[in-house]
Short mmCIF file of C-alpha atoms and ligand atoms in Angstrom, two decimals:
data_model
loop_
_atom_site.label_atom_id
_atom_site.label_comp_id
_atom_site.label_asym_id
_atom_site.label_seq_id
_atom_site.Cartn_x
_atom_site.Cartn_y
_atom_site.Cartn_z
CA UNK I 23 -9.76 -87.01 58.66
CA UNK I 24 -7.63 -85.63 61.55
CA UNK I 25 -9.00 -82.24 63.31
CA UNK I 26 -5.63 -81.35 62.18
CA UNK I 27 -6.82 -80.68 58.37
CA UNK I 28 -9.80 -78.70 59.06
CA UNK I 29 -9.64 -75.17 58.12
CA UNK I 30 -11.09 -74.69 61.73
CA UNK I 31 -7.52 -75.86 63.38
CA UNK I 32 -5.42 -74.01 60.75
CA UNK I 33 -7.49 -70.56 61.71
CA UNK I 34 -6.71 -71.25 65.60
CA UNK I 35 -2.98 -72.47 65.34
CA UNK I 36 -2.65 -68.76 62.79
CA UNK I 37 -4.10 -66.82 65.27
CA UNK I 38 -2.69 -68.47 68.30
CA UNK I 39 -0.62 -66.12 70.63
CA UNK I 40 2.83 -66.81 71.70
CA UNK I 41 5.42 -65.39 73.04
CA UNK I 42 7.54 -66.10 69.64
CA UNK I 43 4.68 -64.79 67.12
CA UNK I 44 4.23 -61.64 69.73
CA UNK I 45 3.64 -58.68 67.22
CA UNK I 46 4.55 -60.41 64.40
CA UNK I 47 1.41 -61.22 62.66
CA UNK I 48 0.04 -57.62 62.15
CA UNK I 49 -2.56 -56.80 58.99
CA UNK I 50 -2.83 -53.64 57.76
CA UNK I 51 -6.14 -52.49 58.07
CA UNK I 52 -7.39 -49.10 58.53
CA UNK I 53 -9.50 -48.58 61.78
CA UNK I 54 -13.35 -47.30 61.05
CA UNK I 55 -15.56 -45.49 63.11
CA UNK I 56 -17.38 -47.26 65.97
CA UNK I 57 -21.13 -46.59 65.58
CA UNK I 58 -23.58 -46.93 62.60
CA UNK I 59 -26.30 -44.95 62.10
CA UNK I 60 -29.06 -44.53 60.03
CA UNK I 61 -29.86 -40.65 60.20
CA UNK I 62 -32.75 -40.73 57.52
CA UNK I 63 -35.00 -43.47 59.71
CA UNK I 64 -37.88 -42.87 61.93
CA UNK I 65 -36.43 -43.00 65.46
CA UNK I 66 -38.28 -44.41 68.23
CA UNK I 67 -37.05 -43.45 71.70
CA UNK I 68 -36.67 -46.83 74.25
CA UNK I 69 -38.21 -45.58 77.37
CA UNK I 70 -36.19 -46.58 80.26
CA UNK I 71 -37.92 -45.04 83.77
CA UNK I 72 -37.47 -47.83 86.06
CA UNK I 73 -36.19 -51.56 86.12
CA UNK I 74 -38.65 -53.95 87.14
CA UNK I 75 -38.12 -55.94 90.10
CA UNK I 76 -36.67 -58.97 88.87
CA UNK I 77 -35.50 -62.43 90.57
CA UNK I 78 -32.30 -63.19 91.66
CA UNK I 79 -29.98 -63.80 89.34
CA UNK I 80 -29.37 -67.11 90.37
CA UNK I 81 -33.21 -68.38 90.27
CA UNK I 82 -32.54 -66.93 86.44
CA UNK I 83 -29.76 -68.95 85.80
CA UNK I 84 -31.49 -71.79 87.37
CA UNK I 85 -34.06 -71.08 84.65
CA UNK I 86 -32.66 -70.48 81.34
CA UNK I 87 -33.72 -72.83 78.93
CA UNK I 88 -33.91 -72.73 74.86
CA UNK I 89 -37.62 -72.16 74.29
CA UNK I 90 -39.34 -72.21 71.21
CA UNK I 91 -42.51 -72.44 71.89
CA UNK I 92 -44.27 -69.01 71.25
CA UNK I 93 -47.83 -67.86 71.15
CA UNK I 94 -47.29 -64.58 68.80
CA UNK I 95 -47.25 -62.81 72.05
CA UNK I 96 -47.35 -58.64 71.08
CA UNK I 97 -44.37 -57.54 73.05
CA UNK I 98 -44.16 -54.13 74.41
CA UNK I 99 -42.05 -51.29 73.85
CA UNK I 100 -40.64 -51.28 77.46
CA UNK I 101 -40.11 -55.04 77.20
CA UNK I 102 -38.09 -54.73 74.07
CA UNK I 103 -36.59 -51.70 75.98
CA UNK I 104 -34.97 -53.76 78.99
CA UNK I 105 -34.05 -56.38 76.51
CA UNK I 106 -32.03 -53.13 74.71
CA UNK I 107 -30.47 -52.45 78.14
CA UNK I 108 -29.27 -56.16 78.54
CA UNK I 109 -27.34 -56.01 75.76
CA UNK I 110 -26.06 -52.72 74.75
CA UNK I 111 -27.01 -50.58 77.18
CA UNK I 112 -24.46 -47.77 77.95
CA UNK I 113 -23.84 -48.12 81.73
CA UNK I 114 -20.06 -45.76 81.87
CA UNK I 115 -18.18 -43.43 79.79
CA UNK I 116 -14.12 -43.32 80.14
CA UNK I 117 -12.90 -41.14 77.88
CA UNK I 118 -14.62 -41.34 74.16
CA UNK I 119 -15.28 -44.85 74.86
CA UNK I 120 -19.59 -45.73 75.97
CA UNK I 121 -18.84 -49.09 78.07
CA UNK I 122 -21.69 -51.30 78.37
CA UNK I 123 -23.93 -54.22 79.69
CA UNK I 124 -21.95 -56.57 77.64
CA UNK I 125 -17.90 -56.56 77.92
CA UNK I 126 -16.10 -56.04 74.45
CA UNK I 127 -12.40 -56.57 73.45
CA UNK I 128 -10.67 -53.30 73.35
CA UNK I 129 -14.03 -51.48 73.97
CA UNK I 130 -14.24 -51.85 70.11
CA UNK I 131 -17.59 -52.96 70.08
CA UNK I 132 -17.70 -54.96 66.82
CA UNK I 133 -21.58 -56.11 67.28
CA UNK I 134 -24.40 -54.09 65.27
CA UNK I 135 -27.85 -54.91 66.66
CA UNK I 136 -31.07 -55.40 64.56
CA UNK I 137 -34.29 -56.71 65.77
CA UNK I 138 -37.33 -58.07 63.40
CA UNK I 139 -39.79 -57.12 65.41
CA UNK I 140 -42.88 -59.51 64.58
CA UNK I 141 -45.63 -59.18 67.12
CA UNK I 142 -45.68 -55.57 69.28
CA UNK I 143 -48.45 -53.74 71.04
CA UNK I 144 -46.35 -50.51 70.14
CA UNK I 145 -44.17 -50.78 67.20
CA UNK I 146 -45.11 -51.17 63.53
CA UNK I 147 -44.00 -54.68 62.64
CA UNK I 148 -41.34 -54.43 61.03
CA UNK I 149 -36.75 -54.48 61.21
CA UNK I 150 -35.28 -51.95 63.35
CA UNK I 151 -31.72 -50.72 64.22
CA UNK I 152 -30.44 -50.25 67.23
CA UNK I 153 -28.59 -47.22 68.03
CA UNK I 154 -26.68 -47.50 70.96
CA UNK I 155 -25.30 -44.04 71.55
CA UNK I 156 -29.21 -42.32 71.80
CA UNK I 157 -30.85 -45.47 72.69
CA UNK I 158 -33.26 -45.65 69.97
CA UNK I 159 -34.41 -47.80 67.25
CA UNK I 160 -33.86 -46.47 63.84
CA UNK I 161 -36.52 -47.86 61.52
CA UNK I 162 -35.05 -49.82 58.29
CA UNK I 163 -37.77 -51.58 56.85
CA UNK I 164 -41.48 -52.55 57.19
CA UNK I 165 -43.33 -55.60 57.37
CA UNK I 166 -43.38 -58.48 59.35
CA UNK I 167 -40.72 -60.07 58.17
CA UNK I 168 -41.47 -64.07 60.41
CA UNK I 169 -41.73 -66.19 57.05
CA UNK I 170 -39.13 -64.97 55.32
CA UNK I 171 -36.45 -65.44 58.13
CA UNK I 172 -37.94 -68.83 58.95
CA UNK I 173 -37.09 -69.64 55.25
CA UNK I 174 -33.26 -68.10 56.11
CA UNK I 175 -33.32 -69.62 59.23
CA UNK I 176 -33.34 -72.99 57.38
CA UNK I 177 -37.44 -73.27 58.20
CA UNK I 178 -37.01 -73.46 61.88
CA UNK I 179 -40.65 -72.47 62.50
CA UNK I 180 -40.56 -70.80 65.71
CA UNK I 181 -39.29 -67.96 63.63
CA UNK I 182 -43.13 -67.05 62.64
CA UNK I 183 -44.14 -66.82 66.37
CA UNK I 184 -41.81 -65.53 67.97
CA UNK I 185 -42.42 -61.47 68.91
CA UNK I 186 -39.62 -60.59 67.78
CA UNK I 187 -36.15 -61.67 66.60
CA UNK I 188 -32.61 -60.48 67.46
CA UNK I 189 -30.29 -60.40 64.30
CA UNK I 190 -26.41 -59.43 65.07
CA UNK I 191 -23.99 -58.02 62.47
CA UNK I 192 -20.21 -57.78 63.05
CA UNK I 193 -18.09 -54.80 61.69
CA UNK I 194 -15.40 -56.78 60.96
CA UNK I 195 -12.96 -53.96 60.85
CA UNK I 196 -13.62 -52.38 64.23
CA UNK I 197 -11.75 -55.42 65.77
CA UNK I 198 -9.30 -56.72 63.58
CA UNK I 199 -7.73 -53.46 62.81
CA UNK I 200 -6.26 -53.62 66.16
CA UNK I 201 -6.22 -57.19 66.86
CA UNK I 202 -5.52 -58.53 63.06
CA UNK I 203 -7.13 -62.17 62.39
CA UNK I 204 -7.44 -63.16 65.80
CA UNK I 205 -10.11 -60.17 66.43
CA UNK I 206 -12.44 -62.64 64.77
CA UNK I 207 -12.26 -64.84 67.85
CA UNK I 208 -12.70 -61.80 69.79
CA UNK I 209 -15.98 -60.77 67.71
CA UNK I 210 -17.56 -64.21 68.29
CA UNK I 211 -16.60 -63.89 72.06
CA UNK I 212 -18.13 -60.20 72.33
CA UNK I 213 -21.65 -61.81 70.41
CA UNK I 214 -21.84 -64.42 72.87
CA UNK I 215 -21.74 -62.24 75.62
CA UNK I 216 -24.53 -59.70 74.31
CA UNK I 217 -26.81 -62.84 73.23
CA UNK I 218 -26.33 -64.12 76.72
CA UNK I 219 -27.42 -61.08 78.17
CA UNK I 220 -30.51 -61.45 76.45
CA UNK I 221 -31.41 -64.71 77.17
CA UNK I 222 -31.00 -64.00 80.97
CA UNK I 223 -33.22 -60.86 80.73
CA UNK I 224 -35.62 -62.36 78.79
CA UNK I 225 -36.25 -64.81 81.64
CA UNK I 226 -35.94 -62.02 83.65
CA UNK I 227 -38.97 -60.63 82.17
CA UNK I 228 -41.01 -63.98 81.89
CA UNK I 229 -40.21 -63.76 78.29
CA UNK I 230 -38.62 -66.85 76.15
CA UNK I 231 -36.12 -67.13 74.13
CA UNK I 232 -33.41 -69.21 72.14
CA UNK I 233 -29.90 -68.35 69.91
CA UNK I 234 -29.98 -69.58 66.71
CA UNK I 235 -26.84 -70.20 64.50
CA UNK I 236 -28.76 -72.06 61.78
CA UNK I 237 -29.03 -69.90 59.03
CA UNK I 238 -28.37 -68.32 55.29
CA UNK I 239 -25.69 -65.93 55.45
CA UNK I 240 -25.87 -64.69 52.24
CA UNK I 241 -30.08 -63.87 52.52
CA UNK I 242 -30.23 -62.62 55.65
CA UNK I 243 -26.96 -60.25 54.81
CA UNK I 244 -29.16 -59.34 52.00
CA UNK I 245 -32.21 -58.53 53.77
CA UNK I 246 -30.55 -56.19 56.03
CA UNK I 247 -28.55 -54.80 53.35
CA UNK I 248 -25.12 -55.46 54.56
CA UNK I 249 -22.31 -56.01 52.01
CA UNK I 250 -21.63 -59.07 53.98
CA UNK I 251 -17.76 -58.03 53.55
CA UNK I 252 -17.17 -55.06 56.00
CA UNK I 253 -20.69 -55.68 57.92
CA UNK I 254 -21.86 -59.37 57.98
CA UNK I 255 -24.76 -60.80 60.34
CA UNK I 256 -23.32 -63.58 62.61
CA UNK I 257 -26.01 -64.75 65.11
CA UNK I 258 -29.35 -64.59 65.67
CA UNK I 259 -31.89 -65.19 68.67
CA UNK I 260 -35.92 -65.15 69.06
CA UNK I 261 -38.00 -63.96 71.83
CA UNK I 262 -41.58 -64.59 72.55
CA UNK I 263 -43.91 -65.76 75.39
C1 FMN W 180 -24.10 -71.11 69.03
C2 FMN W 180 -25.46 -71.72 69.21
C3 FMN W 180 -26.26 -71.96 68.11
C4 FMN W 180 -27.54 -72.49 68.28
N1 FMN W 180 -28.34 -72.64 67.18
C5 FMN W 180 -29.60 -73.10 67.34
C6 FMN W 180 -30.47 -73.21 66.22
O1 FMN W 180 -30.12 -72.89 65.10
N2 FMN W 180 -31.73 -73.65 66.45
C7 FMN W 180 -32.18 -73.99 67.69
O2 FMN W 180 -33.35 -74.37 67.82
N3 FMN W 180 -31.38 -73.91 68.78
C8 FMN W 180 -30.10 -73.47 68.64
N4 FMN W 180 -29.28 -73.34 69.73
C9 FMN W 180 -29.78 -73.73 71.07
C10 FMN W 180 -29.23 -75.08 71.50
O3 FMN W 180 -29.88 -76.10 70.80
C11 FMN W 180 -29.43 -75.22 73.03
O4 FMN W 180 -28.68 -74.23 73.69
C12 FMN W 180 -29.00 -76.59 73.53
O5 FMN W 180 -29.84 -77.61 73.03
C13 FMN W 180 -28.98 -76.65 75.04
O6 FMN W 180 -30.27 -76.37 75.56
P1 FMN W 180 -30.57 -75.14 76.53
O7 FMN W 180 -30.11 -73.89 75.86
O8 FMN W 180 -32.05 -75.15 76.72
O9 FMN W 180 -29.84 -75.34 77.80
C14 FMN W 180 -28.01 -72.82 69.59
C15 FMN W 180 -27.19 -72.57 70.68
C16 FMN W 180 -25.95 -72.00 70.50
C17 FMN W 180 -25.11 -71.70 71.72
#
């Protein structure tokens, strides 16, 4: 078979840019609103005083490694806080736009952010939302939730001891009503950059962690509650010590 007839090449040559296929490839899809919400959960503040002192940045790079090796470690609410920060964290406003610690094409911001939160000196276990605009977690379901995403996670067992785990959702929409079927190679770009964000804090913080791309689709769409249509979870990473 020739790289040629995968359904992987067809998607890149559709959605290549050129200066013949300029404008010419538009969907119609109608933009949605860029922030989700859940207005009926508990909300738990991240406290944000002061950033630690950290290394260098380049001693962190130096250091980032996949680690799976956890020792159900009960992370703390200002840990998970500064992880928060790395990835989402609002850091300018231009106009109605929040920019943040992570870039994003068109400042659409595509990426929801959930964390399974398995091991914590200060938050019931349990799956949390994050909502970007207060900086909170919104509360979306309870119970520690480590076996049943090592099961999605294709039994990858570091799932169970990790402190907590890092599930991201795409709203498909967001980006491809402006950028059509190429916004989904924008939405993978904009998840990579807010997953490496995390890794690099989480060293930052003596913490551990790894991506993970192995896993269920369908479950773990379910287990959020996503239609897995407009909102559909994409990537996922653990943290622990
Ligand atoms: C997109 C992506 C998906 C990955 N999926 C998994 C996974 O499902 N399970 C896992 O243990 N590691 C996963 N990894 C981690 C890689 O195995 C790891 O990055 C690679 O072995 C290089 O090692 P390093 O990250 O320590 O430098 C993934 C990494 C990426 C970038």
């Amino acid at each position: 078979m020739s790289i040629k007839e995968t359904l992987s090449f067809h998607f890149l040559k559709e959605t290549n840019l050129s200066w013949e296929n300029l404008g010419k490839r538009e969907i119609k899809l109608e933009p949605t609103f860029p922030y989700k919400a859940y207005p009926m959960a508990e909300k738990i503040p991240l406290p944000l005083e002061e950033f630690p002192q950290t290394e260098g940045l380049f001693s962190i790079l130096t250091k980032r490694r996949s680690e799976r090796n956890y020792k159900r470690y009960f992370i703390s609410l200002r840990e998970i806080a500064f992880l928060c920060f790395a990835i989402q964290g609002v850091t300018a406003r231009v106009g109605h736009y929040l920019l943040r610690t992570a870039p994003s094409a068109g400042a659409l911001y595509p990426i929801e952010t959930y964390l399974a939160v398995n091991y914590s000196r200060d938050l019931t276990p349990g799956i949390y939302h994050l909502e970007v605009r207060s900086f909170s977690l919104e509360k979306i379901l309870e119970g520690n939730f480590g076996k049943i995403l090592r099961e999605i996670a294709l039994g990858q067992a570091f799932f169970e001891t990790a402190s907590l785990v890092f599930i991201w959702s795409a709203v498909l929409r967001r980006t491809m009503a402006k950028y059509g079927e190429r916004g989904l190679r924008y939405i993978f770009m904009d998840v990579a950059h807010i997953c490496q964000n995390l890794l690099l804090a989480s060293v930052a913080l003596n913490l551990k962690a790894c991506p993970v791309g192995a896993f269920l689709d369908e479950d773990l769409d379910e287990l959020l509650g996503l239609d897995g249509v407009e909102e559909k979870t994409i990537y996922l990473a653990t943290v622990g010590k």
